[in-house]
Every structure is written in C-alpha cells, then in structure tokens.
Amino acid sequence: MAKGVKTAVIGGVFAVMLGGAGYGAYNIVSAVSGDGAGGATTKKSGPPDAGEIEETSASFFAAWEKGEAAQAASYTNNAEDAGALLTAYGDDAFIGDVEITPGKASGATVPFSVKATVSFGGKSEPLSYKSTLSVVRGQTTGRPLVDWRPSVVHPELKEGDTLVTAESAQPPIEALGRDGSVLTQDEYPSLGPVLDTLRQKYGEQAGGTPGVELAIRHSAAAAGEEPADTPLLTLAKGKPGTLRTTLSAGAQAAAEKAVQQYPESSVVAVQPSTGEVLAVANHRDDGFNAAFQGQVAPAPP
C-alpha cells in the first residue's frame, strides 16, 4: 500500500483515505389499500395460485403492450402510481411497439423481457431490457394483483423516478483522469453517479452540444437539489465536451476492487497536500454514495 494510505473498517464501511365510499369511495380504498379495480366477487385469501399468477401477469402485459396505461394499472395494487409511470412510458418517453415475453414463473415472481422502439424528433432506436414482477393477493378485494414497484417498468427505476425522452438537459462530457485517460462507467462502475453529476454541472461549460436521449428523471433530492438524469439510450449523439478531473485511473481501479471485498462498503482516496479526490467507489445495495455523502467518520487504523 502506498505511503500515507490509511484503511479502516467500521459499521460495515471500508474507508480508504490518502491522508485525510360508493364508487367514489371504492376508488379511495383502491388507492390507499392497493387493490386496483374490481367488482362484486367472492373474496379469496392466501397466496395466488399458478393460474392466477399467469392470468394476472398476462393481462398486465397485454394492456401494457397496447399502451393502455390505466387498464394495465388496474391489474396492480397501486393503480395511481402505476398509471402515472405507465402513462409517462408512452407519452413522455415516447416508447412504443412494445413486445413483452414472459419467462417461467418462480413462485409468484415472473421474469420477462421487453423489446420496444423509442421514437423522438424523427429519430428511432430499439430498446430492450429484462425485468421481473410479483403477483400478490389484494388486501381488500382478494384479487391477484401485480405488486407494484417502478422497477417493474424498468429495472433501474426507483421510487419517484420517471422516464423521459428529449434533448438532453446538458451536453455529454468526456471525463479525463489526471493522467489524461478517459474515465467511463463501463470500466469504473462506481463513477456512474459521479459522471452524471459532473455532466449536469459542467456539461455546458465543457463546450459540448446536447444529444437526444431516453433517460431516467429522478425525484428531487430532500435538500431541494435537482438530481442529474441517468441516460439509458441515445437516439442522437451530442458532441461531448472534455472535462479534466483529479481522479486517478490507477487509484480508481484499486478502489473498485477494494469495495468488492466488503458488503455495504465505500472508499474514497484523497491527496493529502491538496485535498484532491483521487478515487471514489461504493459497493452498496441501496445505491447510496456513502463515500461522498456518508456522515460516519472512519475509525483510526
């Protein structure tokens, strides 16, 4: 380990530092207790059986493929949120020609693949990805329903996220390390959120031109800051501007390797004499950037 490197494991975090009622009432109940639409049927209990799982998921997929957002949402246990996101899928993200292929169910969980086309401003690109859904018993009606969560629509979506296709809010950037090497998320996965934030803050200043993208638009942060979009698909490439950073490709590679050894771990490396960040990496299930935003200081070595 290089001179001046300190390591510590505390609270599951591995830190590396260089230095330092009627129909109307039914609608209300549906929204609150998550039972979608329904009618006067005998209420069932217990987990959904295989037939119910297949029928419910097939009905949901069929409505989704047709772009019938409200109908698809009625097969979930949160019709309001599901309807909003599925509507945005077509109206804001301009995703059409949807084909969904279900896989073999494992218990109540159904894997599936999606093939679709994103079209905007005369540009079109194919979109494909895989996701899963689970079928549960509605608490009020006893109907089998898709257990709603945003990741059903796309595996990278989280609570409060939506999908948009438009000219990118900021031009793309080509981030360079301190030695001039190009830093990409593909090579350094932990840098994904960092690169998105750098693009949001410095994309225009870096001199690039925006492209057209399908992106995840995240909900506003608790502090009121607007989080950076996460690009998913490029329809028209923009011209990236060059942005030099203090990051070291070698240190970043070592940091990425280090966090893989510990669950829920984070690493940050800082140049003692200048305070410049040399590397940052996270290995967490919740996606939280503890390396930059964590508030628990590392213990002495």
mmCIF file of C-alpha atoms in Angstrom:
data_model
loop_
_atom_site.group_PDB
_atom_site.id
_atom_site.type_symbol
_atom_site.label_atom_id
_atom_site.label_comp_id
_atom_site.label_asym_id
_atom_site.label_seq_id
_atom_site.Cartn_x
_atom_site.Cartn_y
_atom_site.Cartn_z
ATOM 1 C CA MET A 1 0.000 0.000 0.000
ATOM 2 C CA ALA A 2 1.329 3.443 -0.892
ATOM 3 C CA LYS A 3 2.798 5.695 1.772
ATOM 4 C CA GLY A 4 0.183 7.678 3.645
ATOM 5 C CA VAL A 5 -2.635 5.260 2.958
ATOM 6 C CA LYS A 6 -4.912 4.534 5.904
ATOM 7 C CA THR A 7 -7.550 1.839 5.985
ATOM 8 C CA ALA A 8 -10.419 1.262 8.343
ATOM 9 C CA VAL A 9 -13.497 -0.949 8.577
ATOM 10 C CA ILE A 10 -16.291 0.491 10.745
ATOM 11 C CA GLY A 11 -20.049 -0.079 10.746
ATOM 12 C CA GLY A 12 -19.793 -2.141 7.602
ATOM 13 C CA VAL A 13 -17.999 0.664 5.714
ATOM 14 C CA PHE A 14 -14.486 0.132 4.367
ATOM 15 C CA ALA A 15 -12.818 3.524 4.029
ATOM 16 C CA VAL A 16 -9.558 4.214 2.254
ATOM 17 C CA MET A 17 -8.036 7.674 2.573
ATOM 18 C CA LEU A 18 -4.784 9.095 1.305
ATOM 19 C CA GLY A 19 -4.281 11.408 4.299
ATOM 20 C CA GLY A 20 -7.479 12.626 5.264
ATOM 21 C CA ALA A 21 -67.077 5.304 -0.032
ATOM 22 C CA GLY A 22 -69.883 4.339 -3.449
ATOM 23 C CA TYR A 23 -67.911 4.122 -6.498
ATOM 24 C CA GLY A 24 -66.027 7.174 -5.360
ATOM 25 C CA ALA A 25 -65.319 5.554 -2.023
ATOM 26 C CA TYR A 26 -64.115 2.416 -3.750
ATOM 27 C CA ASN A 27 -61.600 4.463 -5.713
ATOM 28 C CA ILE A 28 -60.254 5.908 -2.499
ATOM 29 C CA VAL A 29 -59.937 2.479 -0.930
ATOM 30 C CA SER A 30 -58.227 1.169 -4.041
ATOM 31 C CA ALA A 31 -55.638 3.909 -3.951
ATOM 32 C CA VAL A 32 -54.919 3.505 -0.270
ATOM 33 C CA SER A 33 -55.002 -0.250 0.194
ATOM 34 C CA GLY A 34 -53.761 -1.202 -3.252
ATOM 35 C CA ASP A 35 -56.428 -3.357 -4.827
ATOM 36 C CA GLY A 36 -56.843 -1.901 -8.304
ATOM 37 C CA ALA A 37 -60.230 -2.108 -9.999
ATOM 38 C CA GLY A 38 -62.706 -4.844 -9.304
ATOM 39 C CA GLY A 39 -66.286 -5.943 -8.881
ATOM 40 C CA ALA A 40 -68.527 -7.950 -6.604
ATOM 41 C CA THR A 41 -66.671 -11.253 -6.439
ATOM 42 C CA THR A 42 -66.037 -13.730 -3.669
ATOM 43 C CA LYS A 43 -63.007 -12.620 -1.745
ATOM 44 C CA LYS A 44 -60.187 -15.127 -1.747
ATOM 45 C CA SER A 45 -57.317 -15.413 0.686
ATOM 46 C CA GLY A 46 -53.859 -16.897 0.701
ATOM 47 C CA PRO A 47 -51.147 -16.565 -1.915
ATOM 48 C CA PRO A 48 -52.225 -16.516 -5.580
ATOM 49 C CA ASP A 49 -52.075 -19.896 -7.302
ATOM 50 C CA ALA A 50 -50.185 -20.598 -10.515
ATOM 51 C CA GLY A 51 -53.234 -19.974 -12.694
ATOM 52 C CA GLU A 52 -53.911 -16.618 -11.080
ATOM 53 C CA ILE A 53 -50.278 -15.597 -11.435
ATOM 54 C CA GLU A 54 -50.243 -16.472 -15.127
ATOM 55 C CA GLU A 55 -53.587 -14.802 -15.865
ATOM 56 C CA THR A 56 -52.812 -11.606 -13.955
ATOM 57 C CA SER A 57 -49.366 -11.130 -15.419
ATOM 58 C CA ALA A 58 -50.649 -11.885 -18.936
ATOM 59 C CA SER A 59 -53.441 -9.315 -18.585
ATOM 60 C CA PHE A 60 -50.999 -6.729 -17.287
ATOM 61 C CA PHE A 61 -48.545 -7.383 -20.108
ATOM 62 C CA ALA A 62 -51.270 -7.246 -22.772
ATOM 63 C CA ALA A 63 -52.547 -3.864 -21.614
ATOM 64 C CA TRP A 64 -49.009 -2.513 -21.305
ATOM 65 C CA GLU A 65 -48.171 -3.643 -24.840
ATOM 66 C CA LYS A 66 -51.256 -1.842 -26.181
ATOM 67 C CA GLY A 67 -50.317 1.382 -24.396
ATOM 68 C CA GLU A 68 -53.423 1.157 -22.205
ATOM 69 C CA ALA A 69 -51.848 2.600 -19.085
ATOM 70 C CA ALA A 70 -54.997 2.843 -16.956
ATOM 71 C CA GLN A 71 -56.032 -0.699 -17.829
ATOM 72 C CA ALA A 72 -52.582 -2.084 -17.062
ATOM 73 C CA ALA A 73 -52.504 -0.142 -13.791
ATOM 74 C CA SER A 74 -55.826 -1.694 -12.757
ATOM 75 C CA TYR A 75 -54.050 -5.051 -12.522
ATOM 76 C CA THR A 76 -51.669 -3.684 -9.859
ATOM 77 C CA ASN A 77 -52.034 -2.943 -6.164
ATOM 78 C CA ASN A 78 -51.183 0.736 -6.685
ATOM 79 C CA ALA A 79 -53.193 1.905 -9.677
ATOM 80 C CA GLU A 80 -52.403 5.582 -9.145
ATOM 81 C CA ASP A 81 -48.620 5.325 -9.196
ATOM 82 C CA ALA A 82 -48.601 2.588 -11.815
ATOM 83 C CA GLY A 83 -50.882 4.593 -14.084
ATOM 84 C CA ALA A 84 -48.702 7.676 -13.855
ATOM 85 C CA LEU A 85 -45.495 5.845 -14.738
ATOM 86 C CA LEU A 86 -47.043 3.720 -17.480
ATOM 87 C CA THR A 87 -48.572 6.866 -18.999
ATOM 88 C CA ALA A 88 -45.182 8.569 -18.953
ATOM 89 C CA TYR A 89 -43.708 5.467 -20.603
ATOM 90 C CA GLY A 90 -45.629 6.269 -23.767
ATOM 91 C CA ASP A 91 -46.349 9.996 -23.528
ATOM 92 C CA ASP A 92 -43.078 11.338 -22.110
ATOM 93 C CA ALA A 93 -40.565 8.657 -23.018
ATOM 94 C CA PHE A 94 -42.126 8.013 -26.434
ATOM 95 C CA ILE A 95 -41.700 4.254 -26.126
ATOM 96 C CA GLY A 96 -43.897 2.248 -28.484
ATOM 97 C CA ASP A 97 -44.150 -1.036 -30.390
ATOM 98 C CA VAL A 98 -43.817 -2.810 -27.056
ATOM 99 C CA GLU A 99 -43.419 -6.584 -27.083
ATOM 100 C CA ILE A 100 -43.212 -8.406 -23.760
ATOM 101 C CA THR A 101 -42.097 -12.005 -23.472
ATOM 102 C CA PRO A 102 -42.713 -13.651 -20.083
ATOM 103 C CA GLY A 103 -40.355 -16.275 -18.754
ATOM 104 C CA LYS A 104 -41.064 -19.209 -16.468
ATOM 105 C CA ALA A 105 -42.542 -18.133 -13.156
ATOM 106 C CA SER A 106 -40.687 -18.949 -9.959
ATOM 107 C CA GLY A 107 -43.337 -18.991 -7.284
ATOM 108 C CA ALA A 108 -45.166 -15.675 -7.561
ATOM 109 C CA THR A 109 -42.316 -13.990 -9.455
ATOM 110 C CA VAL A 110 -42.470 -13.706 -13.231
ATOM 111 C CA PRO A 111 -39.366 -12.709 -15.200
ATOM 112 C CA PHE A 112 -39.909 -11.065 -18.560
ATOM 113 C CA SER A 113 -38.105 -9.328 -21.382
ATOM 114 C CA VAL A 114 -39.165 -6.158 -23.175
ATOM 115 C CA LYS A 115 -38.466 -5.136 -26.748
ATOM 116 C CA ALA A 116 -39.694 -1.734 -27.887
ATOM 117 C CA THR A 117 -38.863 1.301 -30.003
ATOM 118 C CA VAL A 118 -38.096 4.804 -28.773
ATOM 119 C CA SER A 119 -39.058 7.481 -31.319
ATOM 120 C CA PHE A 120 -38.490 11.215 -30.986
ATOM 121 C CA GLY A 121 -37.939 14.057 -33.442
ATOM 122 C CA GLY A 122 -37.625 11.768 -36.425
ATOM 123 C CA LYS A 123 -35.102 9.544 -34.648
ATOM 124 C CA SER A 124 -35.808 5.965 -33.567
ATOM 125 C CA GLU A 125 -33.788 3.393 -31.683
ATOM 126 C CA PRO A 126 -34.608 -0.124 -30.444
ATOM 127 C CA LEU A 127 -34.857 -0.643 -26.708
ATOM 128 C CA SER A 128 -34.558 -3.966 -24.919
ATOM 129 C CA TYR A 129 -34.196 -4.971 -21.288
ATOM 130 C CA LYS A 130 -35.290 -7.544 -18.717
ATOM 131 C CA SER A 131 -37.259 -7.155 -15.501
ATOM 132 C CA THR A 132 -39.461 -9.088 -13.083
ATOM 133 C CA LEU A 133 -42.801 -8.708 -11.346
ATOM 134 C CA SER A 134 -44.529 -10.488 -8.484
ATOM 135 C CA VAL A 135 -48.220 -11.252 -8.071
ATOM 136 C CA VAL A 136 -49.809 -10.847 -4.635
ATOM 137 C CA ARG A 137 -53.269 -11.111 -3.121
ATOM 138 C CA GLY A 138 -55.106 -7.779 -2.858
ATOM 139 C CA GLN A 139 -55.763 -6.915 0.776
ATOM 140 C CA THR A 140 -59.309 -5.634 0.235
ATOM 141 C CA THR A 141 -60.743 -7.473 -2.768
ATOM 142 C CA GLY A 142 -58.691 -10.658 -2.590
ATOM 143 C CA ARG A 143 -57.857 -10.275 -6.279
ATOM 144 C CA PRO A 144 -54.469 -11.389 -7.585
ATOM 145 C CA LEU A 145 -52.566 -8.211 -8.459
ATOM 146 C CA VAL A 146 -49.144 -7.173 -9.669
ATOM 147 C CA ASP A 147 -47.169 -5.973 -6.667
ATOM 148 C CA TRP A 148 -46.365 -2.503 -7.916
ATOM 149 C CA ARG A 149 -42.916 -1.009 -7.871
ATOM 150 C CA PRO A 150 -41.266 1.229 -10.500
ATOM 151 C CA SER A 151 -38.668 -1.428 -11.319
ATOM 152 C CA VAL A 152 -41.444 -3.460 -12.963
ATOM 153 C CA VAL A 153 -41.380 -0.942 -15.818
ATOM 154 C CA HIS A 154 -37.587 -0.753 -15.952
ATOM 155 C CA PRO A 155 -35.106 -2.400 -13.567
ATOM 156 C CA GLU A 156 -33.212 0.859 -12.934
ATOM 157 C CA LEU A 157 -36.275 2.843 -11.847
ATOM 158 C CA LYS A 158 -36.699 3.670 -8.167
ATOM 159 C CA GLU A 159 -39.479 5.309 -6.175
ATOM 160 C CA GLY A 160 -40.296 8.750 -7.586
ATOM 161 C CA ASP A 161 -38.425 8.188 -10.859
ATOM 162 C CA THR A 162 -39.934 8.587 -14.299
ATOM 163 C CA LEU A 163 -38.822 8.162 -17.911
ATOM 164 C CA VAL A 164 -38.363 10.947 -20.455
ATOM 165 C CA THR A 165 -37.059 11.191 -23.994
ATOM 166 C CA ALA A 166 -35.878 14.622 -25.060
ATOM 167 C CA GLU A 167 -32.861 16.683 -25.932
ATOM 168 C CA SER A 168 -30.506 16.083 -23.061
ATOM 169 C CA ALA A 169 -30.553 18.718 -20.342
ATOM 170 C CA GLN A 170 -26.784 19.003 -20.593
ATOM 171 C CA PRO A 171 -24.290 18.072 -23.313
ATOM 172 C CA PRO A 172 -22.350 14.861 -22.755
ATOM 173 C CA ILE A 173 -18.860 15.018 -21.305
ATOM 174 C CA GLU A 174 -15.696 13.040 -21.772
ATOM 175 C CA ALA A 175 -14.228 12.882 -18.294
ATOM 176 C CA LEU A 176 -10.463 12.556 -18.149
ATOM 177 C CA GLY A 177 -8.334 11.372 -15.266
ATOM 178 C CA ARG A 178 -5.345 13.322 -14.012
ATOM 179 C CA ASP A 179 -3.143 11.388 -16.450
ATOM 180 C CA GLY A 180 -5.415 12.109 -19.429
ATOM 181 C CA SER A 181 -7.066 8.681 -19.563
ATOM 182 C CA VAL A 182 -10.796 8.539 -20.317
ATOM 183 C CA LEU A 183 -12.963 7.538 -17.342
ATOM 184 C CA THR A 184 -16.142 5.618 -18.168
ATOM 185 C CA GLN A 185 -18.867 3.932 -16.148
ATOM 186 C CA ASP A 186 -18.325 0.705 -18.066
ATOM 187 C CA GLU A 187 -14.766 0.461 -16.771
ATOM 188 C CA TYR A 188 -15.365 2.054 -13.372
ATOM 189 C CA PRO A 189 -18.981 1.300 -12.324
ATOM 190 C CA SER A 190 -18.869 3.417 -9.162
ATOM 191 C CA LEU A 191 -18.243 6.528 -11.247
ATOM 192 C CA GLY A 192 -21.702 6.363 -12.881
ATOM 193 C CA PRO A 193 -23.440 8.784 -10.478
ATOM 194 C CA VAL A 194 -20.310 10.946 -10.298
ATOM 195 C CA LEU A 195 -20.105 11.297 -14.073
ATOM 196 C CA ASP A 196 -23.844 12.075 -14.274
ATOM 197 C CA THR A 197 -23.407 14.851 -11.708
ATOM 198 C CA LEU A 198 -20.326 16.251 -13.434
ATOM 199 C CA ARG A 199 -22.240 16.324 -16.686
ATOM 200 C CA GLN A 200 -25.150 18.145 -15.062
ATOM 201 C CA LYS A 201 -22.898 20.775 -13.505
ATOM 202 C CA TYR A 202 -20.245 21.236 -16.171
ATOM 203 C CA GLY A 203 -21.624 19.831 -19.436
ATOM 204 C CA GLU A 204 -22.396 23.231 -20.925
ATOM 205 C CA GLN A 205 -19.151 24.801 -19.702
ATOM 206 C CA ALA A 206 -17.170 21.919 -21.190
ATOM 207 C CA GLY A 207 -18.205 23.050 -24.660
ATOM 208 C CA GLY A 208 -20.253 20.109 -25.885
ATOM 209 C CA THR A 209 -23.590 20.049 -27.667
ATOM 210 C CA PRO A 210 -26.625 18.104 -26.366
ATOM 211 C CA GLY A 211 -27.990 14.971 -27.981
ATOM 212 C CA VAL A 212 -31.363 13.228 -27.745
ATOM 213 C CA GLU A 213 -31.716 10.585 -25.041
ATOM 214 C CA LEU A 214 -34.079 8.327 -23.191
ATOM 215 C CA ALA A 215 -33.264 8.948 -19.549
ATOM 216 C CA ILE A 216 -34.419 8.318 -16.015
ATOM 217 C CA ARG A 217 -35.519 11.565 -14.374
ATOM 218 C CA HIS A 218 -35.093 11.210 -10.646
ATOM 219 C CA SER A 219 -37.248 12.827 -7.992
ATOM 220 C CA ALA A 220 -35.891 15.962 -6.371
ATOM 221 C CA ALA A 221 -33.462 15.331 -3.535
ATOM 222 C CA ALA A 222 -34.500 16.025 0.034
ATOM 223 C CA ALA A 223 -32.187 19.034 0.094
ATOM 224 C CA GLY A 224 -34.059 20.560 -2.821
ATOM 225 C CA GLU A 225 -31.295 19.968 -5.354
ATOM 226 C CA GLU A 226 -32.208 18.707 -8.808
ATOM 227 C CA PRO A 227 -30.533 15.319 -9.310
ATOM 228 C CA ALA A 228 -28.867 14.502 -12.597
ATOM 229 C CA ASP A 229 -30.761 12.411 -15.139
ATOM 230 C CA THR A 230 -29.479 8.904 -15.821
ATOM 231 C CA PRO A 231 -29.199 8.264 -19.583
ATOM 232 C CA LEU A 232 -30.471 4.882 -20.796
ATOM 233 C CA LEU A 233 -30.446 5.142 -24.587
ATOM 234 C CA THR A 234 -29.033 7.637 -27.082
ATOM 235 C CA LEU A 235 -31.158 8.461 -30.128
ATOM 236 C CA ALA A 236 -28.908 11.211 -31.460
ATOM 237 C CA LYS A 237 -25.393 11.689 -30.210
ATOM 238 C CA GLY A 238 -24.342 15.027 -28.868
ATOM 239 C CA LYS A 239 -20.811 16.327 -29.031
ATOM 240 C CA PRO A 240 -19.049 15.666 -25.729
ATOM 241 C CA GLY A 241 -17.044 18.371 -24.077
ATOM 242 C CA THR A 242 -13.772 17.462 -22.390
ATOM 243 C CA LEU A 243 -13.621 17.742 -18.620
ATOM 244 C CA ARG A 244 -10.425 17.084 -16.700
ATOM 245 C CA THR A 245 -10.769 15.685 -13.197
ATOM 246 C CA THR A 246 -8.442 14.964 -10.295
ATOM 247 C CA LEU A 247 -9.292 11.258 -10.397
ATOM 248 C CA SER A 248 -6.525 8.730 -10.902
ATOM 249 C CA ALA A 249 -7.331 5.766 -13.142
ATOM 250 C CA GLY A 250 -5.000 3.529 -11.131
ATOM 251 C CA ALA A 251 -6.401 4.588 -7.771
ATOM 252 C CA GLN A 252 -9.951 4.244 -9.083
ATOM 253 C CA ALA A 253 -9.291 0.701 -10.285
ATOM 254 C CA ALA A 254 -7.867 -0.191 -6.866
ATOM 255 C CA ALA A 255 -10.848 1.389 -5.112
ATOM 256 C CA GLU A 256 -13.320 -0.542 -7.261
ATOM 257 C CA LYS A 257 -11.508 -3.765 -6.386
ATOM 258 C CA ALA A 258 -11.329 -2.935 -2.671
ATOM 259 C CA VAL A 259 -15.051 -2.358 -2.163
ATOM 260 C CA GLN A 260 -15.910 -5.698 -3.732
ATOM 261 C CA GLN A 261 -14.301 -7.402 -0.735
ATOM 262 C CA TYR A 262 -16.802 -5.984 1.773
ATOM 263 C CA PRO A 263 -20.604 -5.697 1.685
ATOM 264 C CA GLU A 264 -22.075 -2.208 2.076
ATOM 265 C CA SER A 265 -18.623 -0.656 1.719
ATOM 266 C CA SER A 266 -17.339 2.653 0.393
ATOM 267 C CA VAL A 267 -13.922 4.001 -0.498
ATOM 268 C CA VAL A 268 -12.569 7.484 -1.072
ATOM 269 C CA ALA A 269 -8.951 8.429 -1.713
ATOM 270 C CA VAL A 270 -7.699 11.996 -1.240
ATOM 271 C CA GLN A 271 -4.348 13.651 -1.978
ATOM 272 C CA PRO A 272 -3.137 14.911 1.430
ATOM 273 C CA SER A 273 -1.333 18.008 0.192
ATOM 274 C CA THR A 274 -4.162 19.351 -1.969
ATOM 275 C CA GLY A 275 -7.363 17.633 -0.847
ATOM 276 C CA GLU A 276 -7.944 16.478 -4.417
ATOM 277 C CA VAL A 277 -10.098 13.369 -4.776
ATOM 278 C CA LEU A 278 -8.167 10.570 -6.454
ATOM 279 C CA ALA A 279 -10.779 7.813 -6.334
ATOM 280 C CA VAL A 280 -14.279 7.079 -5.086
ATOM 281 C CA ALA A 281 -16.112 3.751 -5.036
ATOM 282 C CA ASN A 282 -19.199 2.263 -3.437
ATOM 283 C CA HIS A 283 -20.490 -1.292 -3.058
ATOM 284 C CA ARG A 284 -23.971 -0.878 -1.604
ATOM 285 C CA ASP A 285 -27.374 -2.418 -2.277
ATOM 286 C CA ASP A 286 -29.197 0.877 -1.675
ATOM 287 C CA GLY A 287 -27.157 2.871 -4.197
ATOM 288 C CA PHE A 288 -26.252 5.500 -1.588
ATOM 289 C CA ASN A 289 -22.992 7.330 -2.286
ATOM 290 C CA ALA A 290 -21.598 6.871 1.207
ATOM 291 C CA ALA A 291 -18.093 7.721 0.015
ATOM 292 C CA PHE A 292 -19.144 11.353 -0.534
ATOM 293 C CA GLN A 293 -22.339 11.654 1.493
ATOM 294 C CA GLY A 294 -21.787 9.348 4.460
ATOM 295 C CA GLN A 295 -21.661 11.055 7.851
ATOM 296 C CA VAL A 296 -19.859 8.379 9.891
ATOM 297 C CA ALA A 297 -16.139 9.058 10.073
ATOM 298 C CA PRO A 298 -13.724 6.132 9.653
ATOM 299 C CA ALA A 299 -12.077 4.827 12.800
ATOM 300 C CA PRO A 300 -8.321 5.055 13.367
ATOM 301 C CA PRO A 301 -6.339 2.215 11.764
#
